[in-house]
Amino acid sequence: AQSVSQHNHHVILSEAASLELGCNYSYGGTVNLFWYVQYPGQHLQLLLKYFSGDPLVKGIKGFEAEFIKSKFSFNLRKPSVQWSDTAEYFCAVSSSNTGKLIFGQGTTLQVKP
Amino acid sequence: NAGVTQTPKFQVLKTGQSMTLQCAQDMNHEYMSWYRQDPGMGLRLIHYSVGAGITDQGEVPNGYNVSRSTTEDFPLRLLSAAPSQTSVYFCASSYSRWGQGLENIQYFGAGTRLSVL
């Protein structure tokens, strides 16, 4: 069965600290990979996506993610977090043949000023 | 384009009542999906559709029905609401295109917050 696992459920960082959120997936066939962010009281926003090509993808707000096919991983990184990055982050995998998107459980990031 | 429109934004039901959450998209997307979001569980796929007349179950389909009679609309029906269905529901539509590979682009609605008492 297809699944997505996010290793960290709750992360607390100070401003300017570096961030890495882990994501592993189990999915047969060609996949599309995504990271979404949900700020408090708001709906989902797409941070970045990977379809093919360069495994290091850059998204909005200084976020980037690296796709490592051999490890079935798609970890999210940011060199220096800000208080405004406080939000919930979701890793997701889709099959391009069905539009079916499977989400991880989410990671709550709290950044202390 | 209005994108993906969900109605209502909020709803309170009593146990056993039925209702339909509406979802419409005006982008001519072939794929549509329904998700529910619960604390600590992320978003879980309820049902999805790959085109008009075609639907399939997702991860948590029990208690929900869907149909896709047109490309634009994908309503989600709760036949007999239960407190366990208290959640935030998101509808999404998407299409696939050939870029560097086959790419699927998702668009989400703003969500419906449902409480079942």
Coordinates of N, CA and C in Angstrom, one line a residue:
Chain A
A1 N 0.8 -1.2 0.0 CA 0.0 0.0 0.0 C 0.9 1.2 0.0
Q2 N 0.4 2.3 -0.6 CA 1.1 3.5 -0.7 C 1.1 4.2 0.7
S3 N 2.2 4.8 1.1 CA 2.2 5.5 2.4 C 3.3 6.5 2.4
V4 N 3.2 7.5 3.3 CA 4.1 8.6 3.5 C 4.4 8.7 5.0
S5 N 5.6 8.8 5.3 CA 6.0 8.8 6.8 C 6.8 10.1 7.0
Q6 N 6.4 10.9 8.0 CA 7.1 12.0 8.4 C 7.7 11.7 9.8
H7 N 9.0 11.9 10.0 CA 9.6 11.4 11.2 C 9.4 12.2 12.4
N8 N 9.3 13.5 12.2 CA 9.2 14.5 13.3 C 7.7 14.9 13.4
H9 N 7.1 14.8 14.6 CA 5.8 15.2 14.7 C 5.7 16.7 15.2
H10 N 6.7 17.0 16.0 CA 6.7 18.4 16.6 C 8.1 18.8 16.7
V11 N 8.4 19.9 16.1 CA 9.8 20.5 16.1 C 9.8 21.9 16.7
I12 N 10.7 22.1 17.6 CA 10.8 23.5 18.2 C 12.2 24.0 17.9
L13 N 12.3 25.2 17.3 CA 13.6 25.8 17.0 C 13.6 27.2 17.4
S14 N 14.8 27.7 17.5 CA 14.9 29.2 17.7 C 15.2 29.8 16.4
E15 N 14.8 31.1 16.3 CA 15.1 31.8 15.0 C 16.5 31.7 14.6
A16 N 16.7 31.6 13.3 CA 18.1 31.5 12.7 C 18.6 30.1 12.7
A17 N 18.0 29.2 13.4 CA 18.4 27.8 13.4 C 18.1 27.1 12.1
S18 N 18.8 26.1 11.7 CA 18.6 25.4 10.5 C 17.5 24.3 10.7
L19 N 16.8 24.0 9.6 CA 15.7 23.1 9.7 C 15.9 21.9 8.7
E20 N 15.6 20.7 9.2 CA 15.5 19.6 8.2 C 14.3 18.7 8.7
L21 N 13.3 18.5 7.9 CA 12.2 17.7 8.2 C 12.3 16.4 7.3
G22 N 12.2 15.3 7.9 CA 12.3 14.0 7.2 C 11.0 13.6 6.6
C23 N 11.1 13.0 5.4 CA 9.9 12.4 4.7 C 10.4 11.2 4.0
N24 N 9.7 10.0 4.2 CA 10.0 8.8 3.4 C 8.6 8.3 2.9
Y25 N 8.7 7.7 1.7 CA 7.5 7.3 1.1 C 7.6 5.8 0.6
S26 N 6.5 5.2 0.4 CA 6.4 3.9 -0.2 C 5.4 3.9 -1.3
Y27 N 5.8 3.8 -2.5 CA 4.9 4.0 -3.7 C 5.5 3.4 -4.9
G28 N 4.7 2.6 -5.5 CA 5.2 1.9 -6.7 C 5.1 2.8 -8.0
G29 N 6.0 2.8 -8.9 CA 5.9 3.5 -10.1 C 6.4 4.9 -10.0
T30 N 6.1 5.7 -11.0 CA 6.6 7.1 -11.1 C 5.8 8.0 -10.1
V31 N 6.5 8.8 -9.3 CA 5.8 9.6 -8.3 C 6.1 11.0 -8.5
N32 N 5.2 11.9 -8.1 CA 5.4 13.3 -7.9 C 5.5 13.5 -6.4
L33 N 6.4 14.4 -6.0 CA 6.6 14.6 -4.5 C 6.3 16.1 -4.2
F34 N 5.7 16.3 -3.1 CA 5.4 17.7 -2.7 C 5.6 18.0 -1.2
W35 N 5.8 19.2 -0.9 CA 5.7 19.7 0.5 C 4.7 20.8 0.5
Y36 N 3.8 20.7 1.4 CA 2.8 21.8 1.6 C 3.0 22.4 3.0
V37 N 2.5 23.6 3.2 CA 2.5 24.3 4.5 C 1.1 24.8 4.8
Q38 N 0.8 24.7 6.1 CA -0.5 25.2 6.5 C -0.2 26.1 7.7
Y39 N -0.4 27.4 7.5 CA -0.2 28.4 8.6 C -1.4 28.4 9.4
P40 N -1.3 28.8 10.7 CA -2.5 28.7 11.6 C -3.7 29.4 11.0
G41 N -4.8 28.6 11.0 CA -6.1 29.2 10.5 C -6.2 29.3 9.0
Q42 N -5.2 28.8 8.3 CA -5.3 28.9 6.8 C -5.3 27.6 6.2
H43 N -5.5 27.6 4.9 CA -5.5 26.3 4.2 C -4.2 26.0 3.5
L44 N -4.1 24.9 2.9 CA -2.8 24.4 2.4 C -2.2 25.3 1.3
Q45 N -0.9 25.5 1.4 CA -0.2 26.2 0.3 C 1.0 25.3 -0.1
L46 N 1.2 25.3 -1.4 CA 2.3 24.5 -2.0 C 3.6 25.2 -1.7
L47 N 4.6 24.5 -1.1 CA 5.9 25.0 -0.8 C 6.8 24.7 -2.0
L48 N 6.8 23.5 -2.4 CA 7.7 23.1 -3.5 C 7.2 21.7 -4.0
K49 N 7.7 21.3 -5.2 CA 7.3 20.1 -5.8 C 8.5 19.5 -6.6
Y50 N 8.5 18.2 -6.7 CA 9.5 17.5 -7.5 C 8.7 16.6 -8.5
F51 N 9.1 16.7 -9.8 CA 8.5 15.8 -10.8 C 9.6 14.9 -11.4
S52 N 10.7 15.5 -11.8 CA 11.8 14.7 -12.4 C 12.9 15.7 -12.5
G53 N 14.1 15.2 -13.0 CA 15.3 16.0 -13.2 C 16.1 16.3 -12.0
D54 N 16.6 17.5 -11.8 CA 17.5 17.8 -10.7 C 16.8 17.4 -9.4
P55 N 17.4 16.5 -8.6 CA 16.8 16.1 -7.3 C 16.7 17.2 -6.2
L56 N 17.5 18.2 -6.4 CA 17.4 19.3 -5.4 C 16.5 20.4 -6.0
V57 N 15.3 20.6 -5.3 CA 14.4 21.5 -5.8 C 14.2 22.7 -4.8
K58 N 14.0 23.9 -5.3 CA 13.9 25.1 -4.5 C 12.4 25.5 -4.6
G59 N 11.9 25.9 -3.4 CA 10.6 26.4 -3.3 C 10.5 27.8 -2.9
I60 N 9.3 28.2 -2.4 CA 9.1 29.5 -1.9 C 9.7 29.7 -0.5
K61 N 9.9 31.0 -0.2 CA 10.3 31.4 1.2 C 11.6 30.7 1.6
G62 N 12.5 30.4 0.7 CA 13.8 29.9 1.1 C 13.9 28.4 1.4
F63 N 12.8 27.7 1.2 CA 12.8 26.3 1.4 C 13.4 25.5 0.2
E64 N 14.0 24.4 0.5 CA 14.4 23.5 -0.6 C 14.2 22.0 -0.1
A65 N 14.2 21.1 -1.0 CA 14.1 19.7 -0.7 C 14.9 18.9 -1.6
E66 N 15.4 17.7 -1.1 CA 16.2 16.9 -1.9 C 15.6 15.5 -2.0
F67 N 15.4 15.1 -3.3 CA 14.8 13.7 -3.6 C 16.0 12.7 -3.7
I68 N 16.0 11.7 -2.8 CA 17.0 10.7 -2.9 C 16.2 9.4 -3.2
K69 N 16.3 9.0 -4.5 CA 15.5 7.9 -4.9 C 15.8 6.6 -4.2
S70 N 17.1 6.3 -4.0 CA 17.6 5.1 -3.4 C 17.1 4.9 -1.9
K71 N 16.8 6.1 -1.3 CA 16.3 6.0 0.1 C 14.8 6.3 0.2
F72 N 14.1 6.5 -1.0 CA 12.7 6.9 -1.0 C 12.4 8.0 0.0
S73 N 13.3 9.0 -0.1 CA 13.2 10.2 0.8 C 13.0 11.5 0.0
F74 N 12.4 12.4 0.7 CA 12.2 13.8 0.1 C 12.2 14.8 1.3
N75 N 13.4 15.0 1.9 CA 13.5 15.8 3.1 C 13.5 17.3 2.7
L76 N 12.9 18.1 3.6 CA 12.7 19.5 3.5 C 13.8 20.2 4.3
R77 N 14.3 21.3 3.8 CA 15.4 22.0 4.5 C 15.2 23.5 4.4
K78 N 15.7 24.2 5.4 CA 15.8 25.7 5.3 C 17.0 26.1 6.2
P79 N 17.9 26.8 5.6 CA 19.2 27.1 6.4 C 18.9 28.0 7.7
S80 N 17.9 28.9 7.6 CA 17.7 29.8 8.8 C 16.2 30.1 8.9
V81 N 15.6 29.5 9.9 CA 14.2 29.7 10.0 C 13.8 31.0 10.7
Q82 N 12.6 31.5 10.4 CA 12.1 32.7 11.0 C 10.8 32.4 11.8
W83 N 10.5 33.3 12.7 CA 9.3 33.1 13.5 C 8.1 32.9 12.6
S84 N 8.0 33.5 11.5 CA 6.9 33.4 10.6 C 6.8 32.0 9.9
D85 N 7.8 31.2 10.1 CA 7.7 29.8 9.5 C 7.0 28.9 10.4
T86 N 6.5 29.4 11.6 CA 5.7 28.6 12.5 C 4.4 28.1 11.7
A87 N 4.3 26.8 11.6 CA 3.2 26.3 10.8 C 3.2 24.7 10.9
E88 N 2.3 24.1 10.2 CA 2.3 22.7 10.0 C 2.8 22.3 8.6
Y89 N 3.7 21.4 8.5 CA 4.2 21.0 7.2 C 3.9 19.6 6.8
F90 N 3.4 19.4 5.6 CA 3.0 18.1 5.1 C 3.8 17.7 3.9
C91 N 4.3 16.5 3.9 CA 4.9 15.8 2.8 C 3.8 15.0 2.1
A92 N 3.8 15.0 0.8 CA 2.8 14.3 0.0 C 3.4 13.7 -1.2
V93 N 2.8 12.6 -1.7 CA 3.2 11.8 -2.9 C 2.0 11.6 -3.7
S94 N 2.1 11.8 -5.0 CA 1.0 11.5 -5.9 C 1.4 10.6 -7.1
S95 N 0.4 9.9 -7.5 CA 0.6 9.2 -8.8 C 0.1 10.1 -9.9
S96 N 0.9 10.3 -10.9 CA 0.6 11.2 -12.0 C -0.5 10.6 -12.8
N97 N -0.8 9.3 -12.7 CA -1.8 8.7 -13.5 C -3.2 8.8 -12.9
T98 N -3.3 9.1 -11.6 CA -4.6 9.1 -11.0 C -4.9 10.4 -10.3
G99 N -3.9 11.3 -10.1 CA -4.1 12.5 -9.3 C -4.4 12.2 -7.8
K100 N -4.1 11.0 -7.4 CA -4.3 10.6 -6.0 C -3.1 11.0 -5.2
L101 N -3.4 11.8 -4.2 CA -2.3 12.4 -3.3 C -2.4 11.8 -2.0
I102 N -1.3 11.2 -1.5 CA -1.2 10.6 -0.2 C -0.3 11.5 0.7
F103 N -0.8 11.9 1.9 CA -0.1 12.8 2.8 C 0.5 12.1 3.9
G104 N 1.6 12.6 4.4 CA 2.2 12.2 5.7 C 1.3 12.8 6.8
Q105 N 1.7 12.5 8.0 CA 0.9 12.9 9.2 C 1.1 14.3 9.6
G106 N 2.1 15.0 9.0 CA 2.4 16.4 9.3 C 3.4 16.6 10.4
T107 N 4.1 17.7 10.3 CA 5.1 18.1 11.3 C 4.7 19.5 11.7
T108 N 4.5 19.7 13.0 CA 4.2 21.0 13.5 C 5.6 21.7 13.9
L109 N 5.9 22.8 13.3 CA 7.1 23.5 13.5 C 6.7 24.8 14.3
Q110 N 7.4 24.9 15.5 CA 7.3 26.1 16.3 C 8.6 26.8 16.3
V111 N 8.7 28.0 15.9 CA 9.9 28.8 15.9 C 9.8 29.9 17.0
K112 N 10.7 29.8 17.9 CA 10.7 30.8 19.0 C 11.5 32.0 18.6
P113 N 11.0 33.2 18.9 CA 11.7 34.5 18.5 C 12.9 34.7 19.4
Chain B
N1 N -10.8 32.5 -13.6 CA -11.2 31.2 -13.1 C -11.4 31.3 -11.5
A2 N -12.5 30.7 -11.0 CA -12.7 30.7 -9.6 C -11.8 29.7 -8.9
G3 N -11.3 28.7 -9.6 CA -10.5 27.6 -9.0 C -11.4 26.5 -8.5
V4 N -11.1 26.1 -7.2 CA -11.9 25.0 -6.6 C -12.8 25.7 -5.5
T5 N -14.1 25.5 -5.7 CA -15.0 26.2 -4.7 C -15.7 25.1 -3.9
Q6 N -15.6 25.3 -2.6 CA -16.3 24.4 -1.7 C -17.4 25.1 -0.9
T7 N -18.5 24.5 -0.8 CA -19.6 25.0 0.0 C -20.3 23.9 0.8
P8 N -20.7 24.2 2.1 CA -20.5 25.4 2.8 C -19.1 25.5 3.4
K9 N -18.8 26.6 4.0 CA -17.5 26.8 4.7 C -17.6 26.2 6.1
F10 N -18.8 26.2 6.7 CA -19.0 25.7 8.1 C -20.3 25.0 8.1
Q11 N -20.4 23.9 8.9 CA -21.7 23.2 9.0 C -21.7 22.5 10.4
V12 N -22.8 22.5 11.0 CA -23.0 21.7 12.2 C -24.2 20.8 12.0
L13 N -24.0 19.5 12.3 CA -25.0 18.5 12.1 C -25.3 17.8 13.4
K14 N -26.5 17.2 13.5 CA -26.7 16.3 14.6 C -26.5 14.8 14.1
T15 N -26.1 14.0 15.0 CA -25.9 12.6 14.7 C -27.1 12.0 13.9
G16 N -26.8 11.4 12.8 CA -27.9 10.7 12.0 C -28.4 11.6 10.8
Q17 N -28.1 12.9 10.9 CA -28.5 13.7 9.8 C -27.6 13.4 8.5
S18 N -28.2 13.8 7.4 CA -27.5 13.6 6.1 C -27.2 15.0 5.6
M19 N -26.1 15.1 4.8 CA -25.8 16.3 4.1 C -24.8 16.0 2.9
T20 N -24.7 17.0 2.1 CA -23.8 16.9 0.9 C -22.9 18.1 1.0
L21 N -21.6 17.8 0.9 CA -20.6 18.9 0.8 C -20.3 19.1 -0.7
Q22 N -20.4 20.3 -1.1 CA -20.3 20.6 -2.6 C -18.9 20.9 -2.9
C23 N -18.5 20.5 -4.1 CA -17.1 20.9 -4.6 C -17.3 21.1 -6.1
A24 N -16.8 22.3 -6.6 CA -16.9 22.6 -8.0 C -15.6 23.2 -8.5
Q25 N -15.2 22.8 -9.7 CA -14.0 23.4 -10.3 C -14.3 23.8 -11.7
D26 N -13.7 25.0 -12.1 CA -14.0 25.5 -13.4 C -12.7 25.5 -14.3
M27 N -11.8 24.6 -14.0 CA -10.6 24.5 -14.8 C -10.5 23.3 -15.7
N28 N -11.6 22.6 -15.8 CA -11.7 21.4 -16.7 C -10.7 20.3 -16.3
H29 N -10.4 20.2 -15.0 CA -9.5 19.2 -14.5 C -10.2 17.8 -14.6
E30 N -9.4 16.8 -14.9 CA -9.9 15.5 -15.0 C -10.0 14.8 -13.6
Y31 N -9.1 15.1 -12.8 CA -9.0 14.4 -11.5 C -9.6 15.3 -10.3
M32 N -10.4 14.7 -9.5 CA -10.9 15.4 -8.3 C -10.8 14.4 -7.1
S33 N -10.6 15.0 -5.9 CA -10.4 14.2 -4.7 C -11.1 14.9 -3.5
W34 N -11.4 14.1 -2.5 CA -11.8 14.6 -1.2 C -10.9 14.1 -0.1
Y35 N -10.5 15.0 0.8 CA -9.7 14.7 1.9 C -10.3 15.1 3.2
R36 N -10.0 14.5 4.3 CA -10.3 15.0 5.6 C -9.1 15.3 6.4
Q37 N -9.1 16.3 7.2 CA -7.9 16.7 8.0 C -8.3 16.6 9.5
D38 N -7.5 15.8 10.2 CA -7.7 15.7 11.6 C -6.4 15.9 12.3
P39 N -6.4 16.5 13.5 CA -5.1 16.8 14.2 C -4.3 15.5 14.4
G40 N -3.0 15.6 14.1 CA -2.1 14.5 14.2 C -2.1 13.4 13.2
M41 N -3.1 13.6 12.2 CA -3.3 12.5 11.3 C -3.1 13.0 9.8
G42 N -2.7 14.3 9.7 CA -2.5 14.8 8.4 C -3.8 14.8 7.6
L43 N -3.7 14.8 6.3 CA -4.9 14.7 5.4 C -5.0 13.3 4.9
R44 N -6.2 12.8 5.0 CA -6.4 11.4 4.5 C -7.4 11.4 3.4
L45 N -7.1 10.6 2.3 CA -7.9 10.6 1.1 C -9.2 9.8 1.4
I46 N -10.3 10.4 1.1 CA -11.6 9.7 1.3 C -12.0 9.0 0.0
H47 N -12.3 9.8 -1.1 CA -12.6 9.2 -2.4 C -11.9 10.1 -3.4
Y48 N -11.7 9.5 -4.6 CA -11.2 10.3 -5.7 C -11.8 9.9 -7.0
S49 N -11.6 10.7 -8.0 CA -12.2 10.4 -9.3 C -11.2 10.8 -10.4
V50 N -11.1 10.0 -11.4 CA -10.2 10.2 -12.5 C -10.9 10.7 -13.8
G51 N -12.2 10.9 -13.6 CA -13.0 11.5 -14.7 C -14.4 11.4 -14.5
A52 N -15.3 12.0 -15.3 CA -16.7 11.9 -15.1 C -17.1 10.5 -15.2
G53 N -18.0 10.0 -14.2 CA -18.5 8.7 -14.2 C -17.6 7.7 -13.6
I54 N -16.4 8.1 -13.1 CA -15.4 7.2 -12.5 C -15.0 7.6 -11.2
T55 N -15.3 6.8 -10.1 CA -14.8 7.1 -8.8 C -14.2 5.9 -8.2
D56 N -13.4 6.2 -7.1 CA -12.8 5.0 -6.4 C -12.5 5.5 -5.0
Q57 N -12.3 4.4 -4.1 CA -12.2 4.7 -2.7 C -10.7 5.1 -2.4
G58 N -10.6 5.9 -1.4 CA -9.3 6.3 -0.9 C -9.0 5.5 0.4
E59 N -8.3 6.2 1.3 CA -7.9 5.5 2.6 C -9.0 5.3 3.6
V60 N -9.9 6.3 3.6 CA -11.0 6.3 4.7 C -12.4 6.5 4.1
P61 N -12.9 5.6 3.2 CA -14.1 5.9 2.5 C -15.4 5.6 3.3
N62 N -15.3 4.9 4.4 CA -16.5 4.4 5.1 C -17.3 5.6 5.6
G63 N -18.6 5.6 5.3 CA -19.5 6.6 5.8 C -19.7 7.7 4.8
Y64 N -19.0 7.6 3.7 CA -19.1 8.7 2.6 C -19.4 8.1 1.3
N65 N -20.2 8.8 0.5 CA -20.5 8.5 -0.9 C -20.1 9.6 -1.8
V66 N -19.7 9.3 -3.0 CA -19.4 10.3 -4.0 C -20.0 9.9 -5.3
S67 N -20.1 10.9 -6.2 CA -20.5 10.6 -7.6 C -19.8 11.7 -8.4
R68 N -19.7 11.4 -9.7 CA -19.0 12.4 -10.6 C -19.8 12.4 -11.9
S69 N -20.9 13.1 -11.9 CA -21.8 13.1 -13.1 C -21.3 14.1 -14.2
T70 N -20.5 15.1 -13.7 CA -19.9 16.1 -14.7 C -18.5 16.2 -14.3
T71 N -17.7 16.8 -15.2 CA -16.3 17.1 -15.0 C -16.2 18.1 -13.8
E72 N -17.1 19.1 -13.8 CA -17.0 20.2 -12.9 C -17.3 19.9 -11.4
D73 N -18.2 19.0 -11.1 CA -18.7 18.8 -9.8 C -18.3 17.4 -9.2
F74 N -18.1 17.4 -7.9 CA -17.7 16.2 -7.2 C -18.2 16.3 -5.7
P75 N -19.5 16.1 -5.6 CA -20.1 16.2 -4.2 C -19.8 15.0 -3.3
L76 N -19.7 15.3 -2.0 CA -19.4 14.3 -1.0 C -20.6 14.2 -0.1
R77 N -21.2 13.0 0.0 CA -22.4 12.8 0.8 C -22.1 12.0 2.0
L78 N -22.7 12.6 3.1 CA -22.7 11.9 4.4 C -24.1 11.4 4.6
L79 N -24.4 10.1 4.6 CA -25.8 9.6 4.6 C -26.3 9.6 6.0
S80 N -25.5 9.4 7.0 CA -25.9 9.4 8.4 C -24.7 9.8 9.2
A81 N -24.7 11.1 9.5 CA -23.5 11.7 10.1 C -23.2 11.1 11.5
A82 N -22.0 11.0 11.8 CA -21.5 10.4 13.1 C -20.5 11.4 13.7
P83 N -20.4 11.5 15.0 CA -19.4 12.4 15.6 C -18.0 12.2 15.1
S84 N -17.6 10.9 14.7 CA -16.3 10.6 14.2 C -16.0 11.3 12.9
Q85 N -17.1 11.9 12.2 CA -16.9 12.6 11.0 C -16.7 14.1 11.2
T86 N -16.6 14.5 12.4 CA -16.2 15.9 12.7 C -14.8 16.1 12.2
S87 N -14.6 17.1 11.3 CA -13.3 17.2 10.7 C -13.3 18.4 9.8
V88 N -12.2 18.7 9.2 CA -12.1 19.7 8.1 C -12.0 19.0 6.8
Y89 N -12.8 19.3 5.8 CA -12.8 18.5 4.6 C -12.3 19.4 3.5
F90 N -11.4 18.9 2.7 CA -10.8 19.6 1.6 C -11.1 18.8 0.3
C91 N -11.5 19.6 -0.7 CA -11.6 19.1 -2.1 C -10.4 19.6 -2.9
A92 N -10.0 18.7 -3.8 CA -8.9 19.1 -4.7 C -9.2 18.7 -6.1
S93 N -8.7 19.4 -7.1 CA -8.7 19.0 -8.4 C -7.3 19.1 -9.0
S94 N -7.1 18.3 -10.0 CA -5.8 18.3 -10.6 C -5.8 17.8 -12.1
Y95 N -4.7 18.1 -12.7 CA -4.5 17.6 -14.1 C -3.1 17.1 -14.2
S96 N -2.9 16.3 -15.2 CA -1.5 15.8 -15.5 C -1.1 16.4 -16.8
R97 N 0.2 16.7 -16.9 CA 0.8 17.2 -18.1 C 2.2 16.6 -18.3
W98 N 2.6 16.6 -19.6 CA 4.0 16.2 -19.8 C 4.9 17.4 -19.8
G99 N 5.8 17.4 -18.7 CA 6.8 18.4 -18.6 C 8.1 17.7 -18.8
Q100 N 8.9 17.6 -17.8 CA 10.1 16.8 -17.8 C 9.7 15.3 -17.7
G101 N 8.6 15.1 -17.1 CA 8.0 13.8 -17.0 C 6.5 14.0 -16.9
L102 N 5.8 13.0 -16.4 CA 4.3 13.2 -16.3 C 4.1 13.9 -14.9
E103 N 3.6 15.1 -15.0 CA 3.4 16.0 -13.8 C 2.0 16.1 -13.4
N104 N 1.7 16.0 -12.2 CA 0.3 16.2 -11.7 C 0.3 17.4 -10.8
I105 N -0.6 18.4 -11.2 CA -0.7 19.7 -10.5 C -2.0 19.7 -9.7
Q106 N -1.9 19.9 -8.4 CA -3.1 19.9 -7.5 C -3.5 21.3 -7.1
Y107 N -4.8 21.5 -7.1 CA -5.4 22.7 -6.6 C -6.4 22.4 -5.5
F108 N -6.3 23.1 -4.4 CA -7.2 22.8 -3.2 C -8.2 23.9 -3.0
G109 N -9.4 23.4 -2.5 CA -10.4 24.4 -2.1 C -10.0 24.9 -0.7
A110 N -10.8 25.8 -0.2 CA -10.5 26.5 1.1 C -11.0 25.6 2.3
G111 N -11.8 24.6 2.1 CA -12.1 23.7 3.1 C -13.5 23.9 3.7
T112 N -14.1 22.8 4.2 CA -15.4 22.9 5.0 C -15.2 22.4 6.3
R113 N -15.5 23.2 7.4 CA -15.3 22.7 8.7 C -16.7 22.1 9.2
L114 N -16.7 20.8 9.5 CA -17.9 20.1 9.8 C -17.9 19.6 11.3
S115 N -18.9 19.9 12.0 CA -19.0 19.4 13.4 C -20.3 18.6 13.5
V116 N -20.2 17.4 14.0 CA -21.3 16.5 14.2 C -21.5 16.3 15.7
L117 N -22.7 16.7 16.2 CA -22.9 16.7 17.6 C -23.6 15.4 18.0

